[in-house]
Coordinates of C-alpha atoms in Angstrom, one line a residue:
X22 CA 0.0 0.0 0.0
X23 CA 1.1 3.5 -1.0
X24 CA 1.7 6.0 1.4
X25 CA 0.4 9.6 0.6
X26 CA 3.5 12.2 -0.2
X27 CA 3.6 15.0 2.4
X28 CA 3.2 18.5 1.7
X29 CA 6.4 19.7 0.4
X30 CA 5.7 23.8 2.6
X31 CA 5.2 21.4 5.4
X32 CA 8.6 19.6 5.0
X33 CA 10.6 22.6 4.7
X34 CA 8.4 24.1 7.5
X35 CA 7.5 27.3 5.3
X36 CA 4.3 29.1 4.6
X37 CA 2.8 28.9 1.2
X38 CA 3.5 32.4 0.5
X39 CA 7.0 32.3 1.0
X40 CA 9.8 33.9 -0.7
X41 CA 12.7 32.0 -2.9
X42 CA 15.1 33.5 0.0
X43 CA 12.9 32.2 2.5
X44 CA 12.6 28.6 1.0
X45 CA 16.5 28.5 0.3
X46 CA 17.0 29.9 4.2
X47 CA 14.7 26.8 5.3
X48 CA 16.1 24.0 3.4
X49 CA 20.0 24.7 4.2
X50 CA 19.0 25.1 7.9
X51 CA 17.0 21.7 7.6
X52 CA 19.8 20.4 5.5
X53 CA 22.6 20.5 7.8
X54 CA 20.2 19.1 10.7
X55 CA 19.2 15.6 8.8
X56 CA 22.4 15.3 6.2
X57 CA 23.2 11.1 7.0
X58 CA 26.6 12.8 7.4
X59 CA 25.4 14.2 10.6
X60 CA 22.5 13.2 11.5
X61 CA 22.9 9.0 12.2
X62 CA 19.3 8.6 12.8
X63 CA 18.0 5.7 10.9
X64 CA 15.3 8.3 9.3
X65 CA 18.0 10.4 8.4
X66 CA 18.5 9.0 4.8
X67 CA 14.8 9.2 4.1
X68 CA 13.8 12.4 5.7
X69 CA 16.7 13.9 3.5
X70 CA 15.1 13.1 0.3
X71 CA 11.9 13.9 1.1
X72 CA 13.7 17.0 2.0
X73 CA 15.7 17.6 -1.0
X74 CA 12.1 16.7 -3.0
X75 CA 10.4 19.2 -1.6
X76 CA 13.1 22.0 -2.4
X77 CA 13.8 21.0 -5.7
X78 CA 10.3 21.8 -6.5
X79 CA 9.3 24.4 -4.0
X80 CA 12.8 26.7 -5.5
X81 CA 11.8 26.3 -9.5
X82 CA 8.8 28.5 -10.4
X83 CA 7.6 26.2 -13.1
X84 CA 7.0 23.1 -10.6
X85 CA 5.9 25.3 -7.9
X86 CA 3.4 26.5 -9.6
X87 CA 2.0 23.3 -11.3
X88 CA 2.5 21.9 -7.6
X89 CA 0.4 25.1 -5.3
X90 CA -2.3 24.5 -8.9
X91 CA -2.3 20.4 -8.9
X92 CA -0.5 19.4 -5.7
X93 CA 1.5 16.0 -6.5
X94 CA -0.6 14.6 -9.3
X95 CA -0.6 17.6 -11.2
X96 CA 3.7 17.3 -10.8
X97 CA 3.5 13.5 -12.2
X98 CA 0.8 14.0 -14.7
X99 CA 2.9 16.9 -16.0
X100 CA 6.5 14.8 -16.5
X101 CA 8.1 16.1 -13.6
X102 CA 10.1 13.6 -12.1
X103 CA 8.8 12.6 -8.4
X104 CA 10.6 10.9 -5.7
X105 CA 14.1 12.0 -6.9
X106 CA 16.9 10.9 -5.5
X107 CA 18.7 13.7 -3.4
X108 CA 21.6 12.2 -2.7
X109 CA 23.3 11.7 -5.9
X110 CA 23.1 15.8 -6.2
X111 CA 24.6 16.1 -3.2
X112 CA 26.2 13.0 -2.1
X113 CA 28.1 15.3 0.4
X114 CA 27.9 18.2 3.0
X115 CA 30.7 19.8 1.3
X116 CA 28.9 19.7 -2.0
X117 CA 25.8 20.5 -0.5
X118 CA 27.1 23.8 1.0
X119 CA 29.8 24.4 -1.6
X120 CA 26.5 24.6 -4.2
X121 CA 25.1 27.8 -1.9
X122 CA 27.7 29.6 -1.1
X123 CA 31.2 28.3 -3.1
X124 CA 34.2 26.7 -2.5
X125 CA 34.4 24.8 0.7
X126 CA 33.8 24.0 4.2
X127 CA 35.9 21.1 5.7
X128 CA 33.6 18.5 6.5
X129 CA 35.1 15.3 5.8
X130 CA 34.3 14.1 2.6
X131 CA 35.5 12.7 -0.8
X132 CA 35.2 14.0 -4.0
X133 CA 34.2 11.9 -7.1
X134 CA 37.4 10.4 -8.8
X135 CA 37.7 8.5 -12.2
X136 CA 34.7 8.2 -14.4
X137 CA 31.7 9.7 -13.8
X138 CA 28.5 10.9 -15.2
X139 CA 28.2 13.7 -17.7
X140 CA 25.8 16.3 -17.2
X141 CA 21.9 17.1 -18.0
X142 CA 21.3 18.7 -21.2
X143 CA 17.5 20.8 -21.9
X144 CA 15.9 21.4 -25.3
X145 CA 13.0 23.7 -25.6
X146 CA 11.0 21.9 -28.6
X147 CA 7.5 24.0 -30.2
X148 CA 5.1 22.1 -31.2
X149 CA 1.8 22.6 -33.0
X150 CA -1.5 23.0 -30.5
X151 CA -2.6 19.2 -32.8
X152 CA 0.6 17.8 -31.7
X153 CA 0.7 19.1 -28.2
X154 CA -2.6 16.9 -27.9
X155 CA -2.6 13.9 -29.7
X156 CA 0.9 13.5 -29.7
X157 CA 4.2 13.2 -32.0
X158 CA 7.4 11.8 -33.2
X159 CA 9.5 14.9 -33.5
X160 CA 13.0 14.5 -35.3
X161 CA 16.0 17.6 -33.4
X162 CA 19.5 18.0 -33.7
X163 CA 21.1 19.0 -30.3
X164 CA 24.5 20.3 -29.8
X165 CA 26.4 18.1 -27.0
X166 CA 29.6 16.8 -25.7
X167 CA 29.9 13.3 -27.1
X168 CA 31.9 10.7 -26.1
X169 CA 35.6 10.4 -28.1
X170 CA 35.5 7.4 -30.0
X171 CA 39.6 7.3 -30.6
X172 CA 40.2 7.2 -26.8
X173 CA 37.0 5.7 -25.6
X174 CA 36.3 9.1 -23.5
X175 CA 39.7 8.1 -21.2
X176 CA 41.2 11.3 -22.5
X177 CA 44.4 9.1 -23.2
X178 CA 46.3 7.8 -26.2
X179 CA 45.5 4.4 -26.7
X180 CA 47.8 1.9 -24.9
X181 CA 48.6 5.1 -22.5
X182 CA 47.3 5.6 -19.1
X183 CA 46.9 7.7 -16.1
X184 CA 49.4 8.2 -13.3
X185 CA 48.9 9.5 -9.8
X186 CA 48.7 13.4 -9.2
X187 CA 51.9 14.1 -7.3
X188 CA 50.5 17.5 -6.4
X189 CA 47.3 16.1 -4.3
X190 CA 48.7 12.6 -4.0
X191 CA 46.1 11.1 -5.5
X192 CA 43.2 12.8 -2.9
X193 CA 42.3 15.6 -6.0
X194 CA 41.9 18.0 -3.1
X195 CA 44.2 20.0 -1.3
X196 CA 44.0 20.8 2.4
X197 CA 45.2 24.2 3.7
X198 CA 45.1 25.1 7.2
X199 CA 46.1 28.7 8.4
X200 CA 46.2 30.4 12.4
X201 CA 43.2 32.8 12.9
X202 CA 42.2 34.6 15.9
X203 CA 39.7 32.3 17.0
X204 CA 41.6 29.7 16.2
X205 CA 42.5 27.1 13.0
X206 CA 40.8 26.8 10.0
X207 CA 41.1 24.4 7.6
X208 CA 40.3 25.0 4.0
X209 CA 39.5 22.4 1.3
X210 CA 40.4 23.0 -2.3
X211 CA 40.2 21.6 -5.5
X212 CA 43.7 20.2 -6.8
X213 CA 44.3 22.4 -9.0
X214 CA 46.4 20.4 -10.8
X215 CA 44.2 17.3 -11.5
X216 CA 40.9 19.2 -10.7
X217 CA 39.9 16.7 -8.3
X218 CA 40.3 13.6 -10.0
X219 CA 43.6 12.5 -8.5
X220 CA 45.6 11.2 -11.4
X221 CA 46.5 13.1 -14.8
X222 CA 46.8 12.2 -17.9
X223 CA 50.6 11.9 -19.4
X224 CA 49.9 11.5 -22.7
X225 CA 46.5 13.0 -23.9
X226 CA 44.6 11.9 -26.8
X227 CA 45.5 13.9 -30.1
X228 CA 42.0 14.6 -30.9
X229 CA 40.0 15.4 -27.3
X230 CA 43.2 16.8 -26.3
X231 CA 42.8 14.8 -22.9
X232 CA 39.1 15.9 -22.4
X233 CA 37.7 12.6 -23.5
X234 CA 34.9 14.1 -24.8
X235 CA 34.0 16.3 -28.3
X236 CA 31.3 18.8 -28.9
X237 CA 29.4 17.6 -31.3
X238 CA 25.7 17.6 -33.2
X239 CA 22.9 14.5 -32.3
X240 CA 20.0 13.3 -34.4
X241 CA 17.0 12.2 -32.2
X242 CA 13.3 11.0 -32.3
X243 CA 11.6 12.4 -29.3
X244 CA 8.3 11.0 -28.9
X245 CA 5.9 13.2 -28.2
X246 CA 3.2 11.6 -25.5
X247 CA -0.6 12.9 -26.0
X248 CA -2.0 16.1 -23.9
X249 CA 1.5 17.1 -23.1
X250 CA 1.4 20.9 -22.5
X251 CA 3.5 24.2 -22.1
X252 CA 6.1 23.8 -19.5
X253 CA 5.6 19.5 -19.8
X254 CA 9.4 19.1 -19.5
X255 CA 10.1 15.4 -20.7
X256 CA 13.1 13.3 -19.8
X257 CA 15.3 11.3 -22.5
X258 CA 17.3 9.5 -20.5
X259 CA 21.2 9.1 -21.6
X260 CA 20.7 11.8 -24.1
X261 CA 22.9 14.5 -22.2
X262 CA 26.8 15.7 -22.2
X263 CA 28.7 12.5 -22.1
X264 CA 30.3 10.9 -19.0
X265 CA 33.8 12.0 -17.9
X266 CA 36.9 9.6 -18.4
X267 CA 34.3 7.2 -20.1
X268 CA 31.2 7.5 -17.2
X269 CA 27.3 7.2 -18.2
X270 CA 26.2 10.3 -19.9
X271 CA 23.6 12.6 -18.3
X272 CA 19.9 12.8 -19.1
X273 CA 18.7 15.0 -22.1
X274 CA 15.1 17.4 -20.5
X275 CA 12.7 18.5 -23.8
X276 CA 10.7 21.5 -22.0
X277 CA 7.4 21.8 -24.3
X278 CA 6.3 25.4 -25.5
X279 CA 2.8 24.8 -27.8
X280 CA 2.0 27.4 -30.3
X281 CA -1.9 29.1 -30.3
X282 CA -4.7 27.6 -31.9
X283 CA -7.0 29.9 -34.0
X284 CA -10.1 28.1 -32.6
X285 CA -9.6 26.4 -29.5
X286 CA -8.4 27.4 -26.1
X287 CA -7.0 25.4 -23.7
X288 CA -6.8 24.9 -19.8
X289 CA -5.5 22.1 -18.6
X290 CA -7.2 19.1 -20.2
X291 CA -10.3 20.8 -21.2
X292 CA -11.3 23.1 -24.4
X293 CA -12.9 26.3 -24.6
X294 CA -14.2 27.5 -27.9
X295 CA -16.7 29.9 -29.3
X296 CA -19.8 29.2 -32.1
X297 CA -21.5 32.3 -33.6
X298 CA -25.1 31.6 -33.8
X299 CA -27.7 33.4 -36.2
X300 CA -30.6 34.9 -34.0
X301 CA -33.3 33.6 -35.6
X302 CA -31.8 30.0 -34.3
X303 CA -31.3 31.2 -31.0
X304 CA -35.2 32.4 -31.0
X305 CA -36.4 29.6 -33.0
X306 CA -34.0 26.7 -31.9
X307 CA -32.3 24.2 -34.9
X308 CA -28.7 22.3 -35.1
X309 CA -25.6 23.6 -35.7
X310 CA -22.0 22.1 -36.9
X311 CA -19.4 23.2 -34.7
X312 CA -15.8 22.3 -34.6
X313 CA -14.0 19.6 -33.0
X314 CA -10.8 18.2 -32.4
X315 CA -11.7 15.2 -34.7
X316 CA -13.0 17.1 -37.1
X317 CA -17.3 18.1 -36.3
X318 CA -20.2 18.0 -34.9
X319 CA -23.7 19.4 -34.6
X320 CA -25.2 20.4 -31.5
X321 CA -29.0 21.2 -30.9
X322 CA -29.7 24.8 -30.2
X323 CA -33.4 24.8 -28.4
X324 CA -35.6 27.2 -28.7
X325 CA -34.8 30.9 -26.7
X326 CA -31.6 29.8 -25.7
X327 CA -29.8 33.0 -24.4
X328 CA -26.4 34.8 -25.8
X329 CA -23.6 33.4 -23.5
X330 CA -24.8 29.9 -23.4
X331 CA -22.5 27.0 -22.7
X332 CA -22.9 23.8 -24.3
X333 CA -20.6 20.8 -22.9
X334 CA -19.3 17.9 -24.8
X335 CA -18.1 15.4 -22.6
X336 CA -15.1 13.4 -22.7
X337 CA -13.8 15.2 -25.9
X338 CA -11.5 17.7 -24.8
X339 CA -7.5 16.7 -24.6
X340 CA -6.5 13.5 -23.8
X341 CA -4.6 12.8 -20.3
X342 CA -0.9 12.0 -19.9
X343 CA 0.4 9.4 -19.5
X344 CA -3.5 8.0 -19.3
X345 CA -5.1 9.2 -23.1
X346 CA -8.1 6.7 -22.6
X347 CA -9.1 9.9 -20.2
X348 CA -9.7 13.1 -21.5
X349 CA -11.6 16.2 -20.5
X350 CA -14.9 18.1 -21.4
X351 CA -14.9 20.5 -24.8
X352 CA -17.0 23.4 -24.1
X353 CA -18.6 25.4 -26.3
X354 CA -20.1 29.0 -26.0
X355 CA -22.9 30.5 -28.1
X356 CA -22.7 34.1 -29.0
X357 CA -25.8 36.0 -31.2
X358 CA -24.3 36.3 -35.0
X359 CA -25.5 40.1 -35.5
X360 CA -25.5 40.5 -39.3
X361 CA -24.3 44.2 -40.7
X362 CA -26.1 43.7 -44.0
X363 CA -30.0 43.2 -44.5
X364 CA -31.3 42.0 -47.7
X365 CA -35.0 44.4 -48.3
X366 CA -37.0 41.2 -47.5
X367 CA -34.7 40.9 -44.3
X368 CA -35.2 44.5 -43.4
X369 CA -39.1 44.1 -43.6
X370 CA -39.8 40.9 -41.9
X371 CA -37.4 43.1 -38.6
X372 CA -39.4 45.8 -39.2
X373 CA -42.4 43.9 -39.0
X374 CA -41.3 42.0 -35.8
X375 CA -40.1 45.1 -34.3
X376 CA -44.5 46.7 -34.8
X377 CA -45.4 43.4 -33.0
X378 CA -42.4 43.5 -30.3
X379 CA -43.5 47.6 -29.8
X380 CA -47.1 47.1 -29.6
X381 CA -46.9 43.5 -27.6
X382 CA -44.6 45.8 -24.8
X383 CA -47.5 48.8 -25.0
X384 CA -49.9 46.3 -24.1
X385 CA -47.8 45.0 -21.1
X386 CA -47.2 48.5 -20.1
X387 CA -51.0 49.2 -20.2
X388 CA -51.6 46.0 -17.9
X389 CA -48.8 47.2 -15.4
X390 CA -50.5 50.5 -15.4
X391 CA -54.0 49.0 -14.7
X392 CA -52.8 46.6 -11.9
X393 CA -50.6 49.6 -10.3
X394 CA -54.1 51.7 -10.5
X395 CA -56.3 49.2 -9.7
X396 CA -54.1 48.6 -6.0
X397 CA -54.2 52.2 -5.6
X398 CA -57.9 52.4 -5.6
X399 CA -58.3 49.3 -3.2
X400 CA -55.2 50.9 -1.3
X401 CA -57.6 54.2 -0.6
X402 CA -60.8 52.4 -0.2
X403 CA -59.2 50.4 2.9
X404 CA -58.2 53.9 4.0
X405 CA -61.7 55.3 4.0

């Protein structure tokens, strides 16, 4: 059995209205406090994912809004990766500080050596308002760092190797401790040598040039899943910057932008759309065609329906993600179709209706009259 996600404002122990500052200010105090580093609690692990969950979401305006709008379903239903992992982005205290306020902060930790994965690349893709909701196989070219084939990303000449950094011995970081007034402190630095990996390349590949890794272009298909929307971010996994010295590469993110449609409007899974009407089938009632996604379809006006009215169609607006068998509703306003030209025969039949409308409202206003009177005389024969 599942158990329900808590609220993310909750976690972090913020109010719903506040700040970025506010949220950042919450999470590093938090942080620090249930970091498995620190904090040996047997909770500790999961309590600081939920925690880094809730701020990865909480500090990005996009999520945060489909999150305060949707709560957690509207986050899954949307592509947005849930239950993420915290710890691989900050598998450290010294990362997870060093990422706030830069360079570091002695605790002990190690940095990553040897290969290791590359990093995420985004894409913002446009699609057409059809393709946003019914879906798509779209073919891009992205511009990443590729893997080089001649060295198998090593960065080294075939046959060649690595050897140890003699600067950090090996550690890729470089301790520096000076006298203060309130005592020692101890700084932590990237080797500059090595940058942090520990070893360096004596003979670098002739064509990464020891990188292990080329800029390059990269044809893909992304498939495009039905009632994806603007802001759907979609993840491709592997697609990103390749590894370094031959690790995994990242994780390529399309963000979706979906261009206007002339006809129909869309929020969230449903469709708004507007159908001029002629007046004489608003007064008279009949059918009319009106458009659809698949195409048409007529709907019955009845009789003395009123300027404004809102038809529904169920069940044909846009499809659901990752669920298309579900969709939403389609509705449909009518609005009176006021012509601008009258043919004579047109113009006399108005006419003609406006004599009977005129003398059918002098007749009410006679019977008002003689009802107002007719009170007034029993009102004074009470009196006397």
């Amino acid at each position: 059995m599942s158990t329900a996600k808590r609220d993310y404002y909750e976690i972090l122990g913020v109010q719903r209205n506040a700040t970025a500052e506010e949220i950042k200010k919450a999470f590093r105090r938090k942080a620090k406090e249930y970091h498995p580093d620190v904090n040996k609690s047997p909770d500790a692990e999961g309590l600081f994912k939920e925690l880094g969950e809730a701020f990865d979401v909480l500090s990005d305006d996009q999520k945060r809004q489909v999150y305060d709008t949707y709560g957690h379903d509207g986050l899954r239903s949307g592509g947005y990766q849930t239950n993420w992992d915290f710890m691989q982005g900050f598998p450290d205290l010294n990362d997870l500080f060093a990422s706030f306020f830069g360079g570091d902060f002695g605790f002990a930790a190690s940095r990553r050596q040897g290969p290791h994965q590359g990093d995420d690349l985004r894409f913002d893709i446009e699609l057409d308002f059809m393709e946003a909701v019914f879906g798509a196989k779209k073919e891009v070219e992205i511009q990443r760092l590729n893997r080089c084939a001649p060295c198998s990303g090593t960065g080294s000449t075939p046959g060649s190797g690595a050897s140890i950094c003699q600067t950090c011995g090996g550690g890729g970081q470089i301790r520096q401790t000076t006298q203060t007034i309130i005592g020692h402190f101890t700084q932590i630095t990237v080797c500059p040598r090595c940058q942090g990996q520990g070893q360096v390349i004596t003979d670098p590949c002739k064509d990464c040039h020891g990188q292990g890794r080329l800029q390059g272009a990269k044809k893909l298909t992304i498939n495009i899943p039905a009632g994806v929307d603007r802001g759907t971010r979609l993840r491709v996994a592997g697609e990103g910057n390749a590894g370094y010295l031959g690790g995994p590469n990242g994780d390529l993110y399309v963000v979706v932008n979906v261009k206007p449609h002339p006809v129909f409007n869309r929020e969230a899974y449903n469709l708004m759309s507007v159908q001029n009407v002629p007046y004489s089938m608003m007064v008279l009632g009949g059918e009319v065609e009106v458009p659809v996604l698949e195409g048409t379809s007529r709907i019955k006006i009845p009789a003395g329906t009123q300027n404004g009215h809102v038809f529904t169609l169920k069940q044909q607006g846009v499809p659901h993600l990752n669920n298309p068998s579900r969709r939403g509703d389609h509705f449909i306003q009518v609005q009176v179709n006021i012509p601008t030209r009258l043919s004579g025969e047109e113009k006399k039949l108005l006419e003609r209706l406006n004599e009977i409308d005129r003398e059918k409202q002098r007749q009410e206003d006679r019977h008002a009259a003689s009802t107002l009177f007719d009170r007034f005389k029993d009102a004074l024969s009470g009196s006397a």
